[in-house]
Amino acid sequence: MPERGRLFVISGPAGVGKSEIVKTVLKRHPDVSLSVSCTTRAPRPGEVDGVSYHFVSDARFDELVRQDAFYEWAHVHQNRYGTLKEVVRAELDAGRDLILEIDVQGCLQAMAQDDTVTGIFVCPPSRENLEARLRHRGTETEESIRVRLNNVARECATAYKYHYIIIHQDWSVEPNALEIAAEQVYAIITARRRALESNRTFLDELNRSLNA
Ligand code: 5GP
């Protein structure tokens, strides 16, 4: 039987680039998987059912909740999102390390049921940088910039609940910011694989054979 995989939760404020970071990790490291969540929100242009999300009706989501099919689920921005237990079980049993890209409520639920879950929080480098990026887009009003900065402030205040912090530098400051952040996430995954707890069975067998 393969060694069981490990669970990694990645969260961060909207627009900080966490999806791009996760996509880069998956492209470079096929030994890591991503869980596809269920959501009641409508697909955005270009999103594919079963790839971006499993897009489900409210009634179907209710049914999945009743069936206790979710590993975790939460209300986020007027919609519901959830990770299927079956996906987590299948990937971890197959020995694959699995990333959940979910919000802080989901992360806390995952950590509460499994103390080996690793939480990774992606932050913008600074308030000034975030503000400059929002202004640079030229599409935001002063009011919407203020609302977004408040939201980011609220979200970053929850980063203390996580084990690791990734700072996604602006590409104008660091042209390889995306690749650097992705490699930092993979370094955390590698470190967890090499942790004593992940290697106890191997060490026990090695020491038993050496002492035979
Ligand atoms: P979006 O609708 O922009 O794709 O995602 C909105 C938010 O929902 C993001 O913060 C994302 O991380 C979170 N999210 C996506 N899937 C899940 C999930 O399965 N569970 C939880 N708790 N949050 C999720």
Short mmCIF file of C-alpha atoms and ligand atoms in Angstrom, two decimals:
data_model
loop_
_atom_site.label_atom_id
_atom_site.label_comp_id
_atom_site.label_asym_id
_atom_site.label_seq_id
_atom_site.Cartn_x
_atom_site.Cartn_y
_atom_site.Cartn_z
CA MET A 1 0.00 0.00 0.00
CA PRO A 2 1.44 3.46 -0.89
CA GLU A 3 2.26 5.93 1.87
CA ARG A 4 -0.79 8.15 2.47
CA GLY A 5 -0.78 11.57 0.79
CA ARG A 6 -0.91 14.86 2.66
CA LEU A 7 -3.43 17.70 2.54
CA PHE A 8 -2.46 21.34 1.85
CA VAL A 9 -4.89 24.26 2.05
CA ILE A 10 -4.08 27.44 0.12
CA SER A 11 -6.03 30.63 0.86
CA GLY A 12 -5.57 34.34 0.29
CA PRO A 13 -7.50 37.44 -0.71
CA ALA A 14 -9.22 37.64 -4.11
CA GLY A 15 -6.86 38.97 -6.77
CA VAL A 16 -3.65 38.03 -4.95
CA GLY A 17 -2.90 35.41 -7.62
CA LYS A 18 -3.41 32.17 -5.67
CA SER A 19 -5.06 30.34 -8.59
CA GLU A 20 -2.14 31.20 -10.89
CA ILE A 21 0.32 30.02 -8.22
CA VAL A 22 -1.53 26.71 -7.80
CA LYS A 23 -1.77 26.23 -11.60
CA THR A 24 2.01 26.79 -11.87
CA VAL A 25 2.70 24.23 -9.10
CA LEU A 26 0.50 21.64 -10.87
CA LYS A 27 2.09 22.28 -14.29
CA ARG A 28 5.63 21.93 -12.92
CA HIS A 29 4.97 19.13 -10.43
CA PRO A 30 2.61 16.40 -11.63
CA ASP A 31 3.09 14.59 -8.30
CA VAL A 32 0.69 17.13 -6.71
CA SER A 33 -3.10 17.18 -7.29
CA LEU A 34 -5.81 19.82 -6.92
CA SER A 35 -9.28 19.07 -5.60
CA VAL A 36 -12.13 20.33 -7.83
CA SER A 37 -14.77 21.87 -5.55
CA CYS A 38 -18.55 21.98 -5.94
CA THR A 39 -20.11 25.44 -6.15
CA THR A 40 -23.58 26.92 -6.53
CA ARG A 41 -22.23 29.99 -8.36
CA ALA A 42 -22.70 30.33 -12.13
CA PRO A 43 -19.72 29.53 -14.37
CA ARG A 44 -17.68 32.52 -15.59
CA PRO A 45 -16.75 32.74 -19.28
CA GLY A 46 -14.12 30.10 -20.04
CA GLU A 47 -14.78 27.97 -16.95
CA VAL A 48 -15.39 24.31 -17.67
CA ASP A 49 -17.69 22.12 -15.56
CA GLY A 50 -15.71 19.38 -13.82
CA VAL A 51 -12.40 21.23 -14.40
CA SER A 52 -12.75 24.65 -12.74
CA TYR A 53 -15.57 23.50 -10.44
CA HIS A 54 -18.45 21.07 -10.37
CA PHE A 55 -21.23 23.61 -10.97
CA VAL A 56 -24.32 22.41 -9.09
CA SER A 57 -27.80 23.76 -8.32
CA ASP A 58 -28.83 24.86 -4.83
CA ALA A 59 -31.01 21.75 -4.57
CA ARG A 60 -28.11 19.45 -5.49
CA PHE A 61 -25.82 21.21 -2.97
CA ASP A 62 -28.50 20.74 -0.27
CA GLU A 63 -28.68 17.06 -1.17
CA LEU A 64 -24.88 16.67 -0.89
CA VAL A 65 -24.96 18.39 2.53
CA ARG A 66 -27.74 15.99 3.63
CA GLN A 67 -25.72 13.01 2.41
CA ASP A 68 -22.72 14.27 4.44
CA ALA A 69 -20.70 14.19 1.21
CA PHE A 70 -18.58 17.26 2.03
CA TYR A 71 -15.20 17.24 3.74
CA GLU A 72 -15.82 20.95 4.34
CA TRP A 73 -18.16 23.55 2.90
CA ALA A 74 -18.84 27.27 3.39
CA HIS A 75 -20.81 30.29 2.22
CA VAL A 76 -18.47 32.63 0.32
CA HIS A 77 -19.77 35.83 -1.36
CA GLN A 78 -23.46 34.71 -1.44
CA ASN A 79 -22.63 31.30 -2.92
CA ARG A 80 -21.77 27.93 -1.43
CA TYR A 81 -18.57 26.02 -2.07
CA GLY A 82 -17.55 22.59 -0.84
CA THR A 83 -14.83 19.94 -1.07
CA LEU A 84 -16.08 16.39 -1.60
CA LYS A 85 -14.97 13.80 0.98
CA GLU A 86 -14.65 11.23 -1.77
CA VAL A 87 -12.05 13.32 -3.65
CA VAL A 88 -9.94 13.83 -0.50
CA ARG A 89 -10.15 10.14 0.45
CA ALA A 90 -9.30 8.84 -3.04
CA GLU A 91 -6.30 11.15 -3.56
CA LEU A 92 -4.78 10.67 -0.11
CA ASP A 93 -5.33 6.88 -0.20
CA ALA A 94 -3.54 6.79 -3.57
CA GLY A 95 -0.57 8.48 -1.88
CA ARG A 96 -0.97 11.77 -3.74
CA ASP A 97 -0.47 15.12 -1.99
CA LEU A 98 -3.61 17.21 -2.51
CA ILE A 99 -4.11 20.98 -2.59
CA LEU A 100 -7.44 22.54 -1.59
CA GLU A 101 -7.73 26.13 -2.81
CA ILE A 102 -10.43 27.24 -0.38
CA ASP A 103 -11.39 30.09 1.93
CA VAL A 104 -10.41 30.53 5.58
CA GLN A 105 -13.65 28.97 6.94
CA GLY A 106 -12.94 25.81 4.94
CA CYS A 107 -9.32 25.80 6.09
CA LEU A 108 -10.39 25.94 9.75
CA GLN A 109 -12.82 23.05 9.19
CA ALA A 110 -10.06 20.98 7.56
CA MET A 111 -7.57 21.75 10.37
CA ALA A 112 -10.19 20.89 13.02
CA GLN A 113 -10.64 17.36 11.68
CA ASP A 114 -7.02 16.61 10.80
CA ASP A 115 -4.06 18.14 12.63
CA THR A 116 -1.69 17.13 9.81
CA VAL A 117 -3.35 19.60 7.38
CA THR A 118 -0.88 22.30 6.30
CA GLY A 119 -2.27 25.82 5.83
CA ILE A 120 -0.57 28.16 3.36
CA PHE A 121 -1.70 31.79 3.09
CA VAL A 122 -0.84 33.97 0.07
CA CYS A 123 -0.42 37.71 0.80
CA PRO A 124 0.20 40.78 -1.33
CA PRO A 125 3.64 42.31 -0.60
CA SER A 126 2.23 45.53 0.88
CA ARG A 127 -0.78 47.80 1.07
CA GLU A 128 0.93 50.31 -1.25
CA ASN A 129 1.54 47.64 -3.84
CA LEU A 130 -2.05 46.39 -3.77
CA GLU A 131 -3.43 49.93 -3.93
CA ALA A 132 -1.16 50.79 -6.84
CA ARG A 133 -2.29 47.66 -8.72
CA LEU A 134 -5.97 48.46 -8.19
CA ARG A 135 -5.43 52.07 -9.34
CA HIS A 136 -3.31 50.99 -12.29
CA ARG A 137 -6.21 48.92 -13.68
CA GLY A 138 -8.12 52.19 -14.02
CA THR A 139 -11.43 50.33 -13.81
CA GLU A 140 -12.09 50.88 -10.12
CA THR A 141 -13.76 53.86 -8.49
CA GLU A 142 -12.28 55.35 -5.28
CA GLU A 143 -15.17 53.73 -3.38
CA SER A 144 -14.53 50.28 -4.83
CA ILE A 145 -10.77 50.59 -4.14
CA ARG A 146 -11.63 51.37 -0.51
CA VAL A 147 -14.04 48.40 -0.28
CA ARG A 148 -11.46 46.03 -1.79
CA LEU A 149 -8.69 47.24 0.53
CA ASN A 150 -11.01 46.70 3.51
CA ASN A 151 -11.79 43.17 2.32
CA VAL A 152 -8.11 42.37 1.91
CA ALA A 153 -7.40 43.79 5.40
CA ARG A 154 -10.06 41.49 6.88
CA GLU A 155 -8.75 38.46 5.01
CA CYS A 156 -5.07 39.07 5.83
CA ALA A 157 -5.99 39.35 9.53
CA THR A 158 -6.86 35.62 9.38
CA ALA A 159 -3.40 34.65 8.06
CA TYR A 160 -2.25 33.96 11.66
CA LYS A 161 -4.29 30.74 11.56
CA TYR A 162 -2.03 29.29 8.83
CA HIS A 163 1.35 27.56 9.07
CA TYR A 164 3.11 29.24 6.14
CA ILE A 165 2.94 32.66 4.50
CA ILE A 166 3.76 33.20 0.83
CA ILE A 167 4.34 36.80 -0.33
CA HIS A 168 3.34 37.09 -3.97
CA GLN A 169 5.61 39.87 -5.14
CA ASP A 170 4.46 42.19 -7.94
CA TRP A 171 5.86 41.10 -11.32
CA SER A 172 7.07 44.67 -12.03
CA VAL A 173 9.36 44.34 -8.98
CA GLU A 174 10.19 40.66 -9.52
CA PRO A 175 9.52 39.37 -13.06
CA ASN A 176 9.65 35.75 -11.82
CA ALA A 177 7.26 36.40 -8.92
CA LEU A 178 4.81 33.68 -10.00
CA GLU A 179 7.47 30.97 -10.42
CA ILE A 180 9.14 31.96 -7.12
CA ALA A 181 5.83 31.74 -5.22
CA ALA A 182 5.00 28.38 -6.88
CA GLU A 183 8.41 26.95 -5.96
CA GLN A 184 7.97 28.15 -2.38
CA VAL A 185 4.65 26.28 -2.19
CA TYR A 186 6.35 23.16 -3.59
CA ALA A 187 9.21 23.56 -1.10
CA ILE A 188 6.64 23.47 1.73
CA ILE A 189 5.11 20.30 0.23
CA THR A 190 8.58 18.72 -0.03
CA ALA A 191 9.45 19.69 3.55
CA ARG A 192 6.25 18.04 4.81
CA ARG A 193 7.13 14.89 2.87
CA ARG A 194 10.54 14.80 4.55
CA ALA A 195 9.17 15.46 8.06
CA LEU A 196 9.88 12.76 10.65
CA GLU A 197 6.15 11.96 10.96
CA SER A 198 5.95 11.15 7.24
CA ASN A 199 8.95 8.81 7.44
CA ARG A 200 8.38 6.94 10.68
CA THR A 201 7.32 3.66 9.01
CA PHE A 202 10.36 3.75 6.75
CA LEU A 203 12.69 4.53 9.68
CA ASP A 204 11.16 1.77 11.82
CA GLU A 205 11.72 -0.77 9.03
CA LEU A 206 15.26 0.45 8.35
CA ASN A 207 16.22 0.27 11.99
CA ARG A 208 14.57 -3.13 12.44
CA SER A 209 16.55 -4.55 9.50
CA LEU A 210 19.81 -2.94 10.73
CA ASN A 211 19.33 -4.43 14.16
CA ALA A 212 18.30 -7.89 12.97
P1 5GP B 1 -14.33 32.04 -6.93
O1 5GP B 1 -15.82 32.08 -7.00
O2 5GP B 1 -13.71 33.37 -7.19
O3 5GP B 1 -13.75 30.93 -7.80
O4 5GP B 1 -13.94 31.64 -5.44
C1 5GP B 1 -14.38 32.42 -4.37
C2 5GP B 1 -13.75 31.93 -3.07
O5 5GP B 1 -14.25 30.62 -2.74
C3 5GP B 1 -12.24 31.80 -3.09
O6 5GP B 1 -11.72 32.37 -1.89
C4 5GP B 1 -12.00 30.31 -3.09
O7 5GP B 1 -10.77 29.97 -2.47
C5 5GP B 1 -13.18 29.82 -2.28
N1 5GP B 1 -13.47 28.40 -2.52
C6 5GP B 1 -13.40 27.73 -3.69
N2 5GP B 1 -13.72 26.42 -3.52
C7 5GP B 1 -13.99 26.27 -2.20
C8 5GP B 1 -14.38 25.13 -1.39
O8 5GP B 1 -14.53 24.01 -1.84
N3 5GP B 1 -14.57 25.38 -0.07
C9 5GP B 1 -14.40 26.61 0.51
N4 5GP B 1 -14.59 26.72 1.81
N5 5GP B 1 -14.05 27.69 -0.22
C10 5GP B 1 -13.84 27.53 -1.56
#
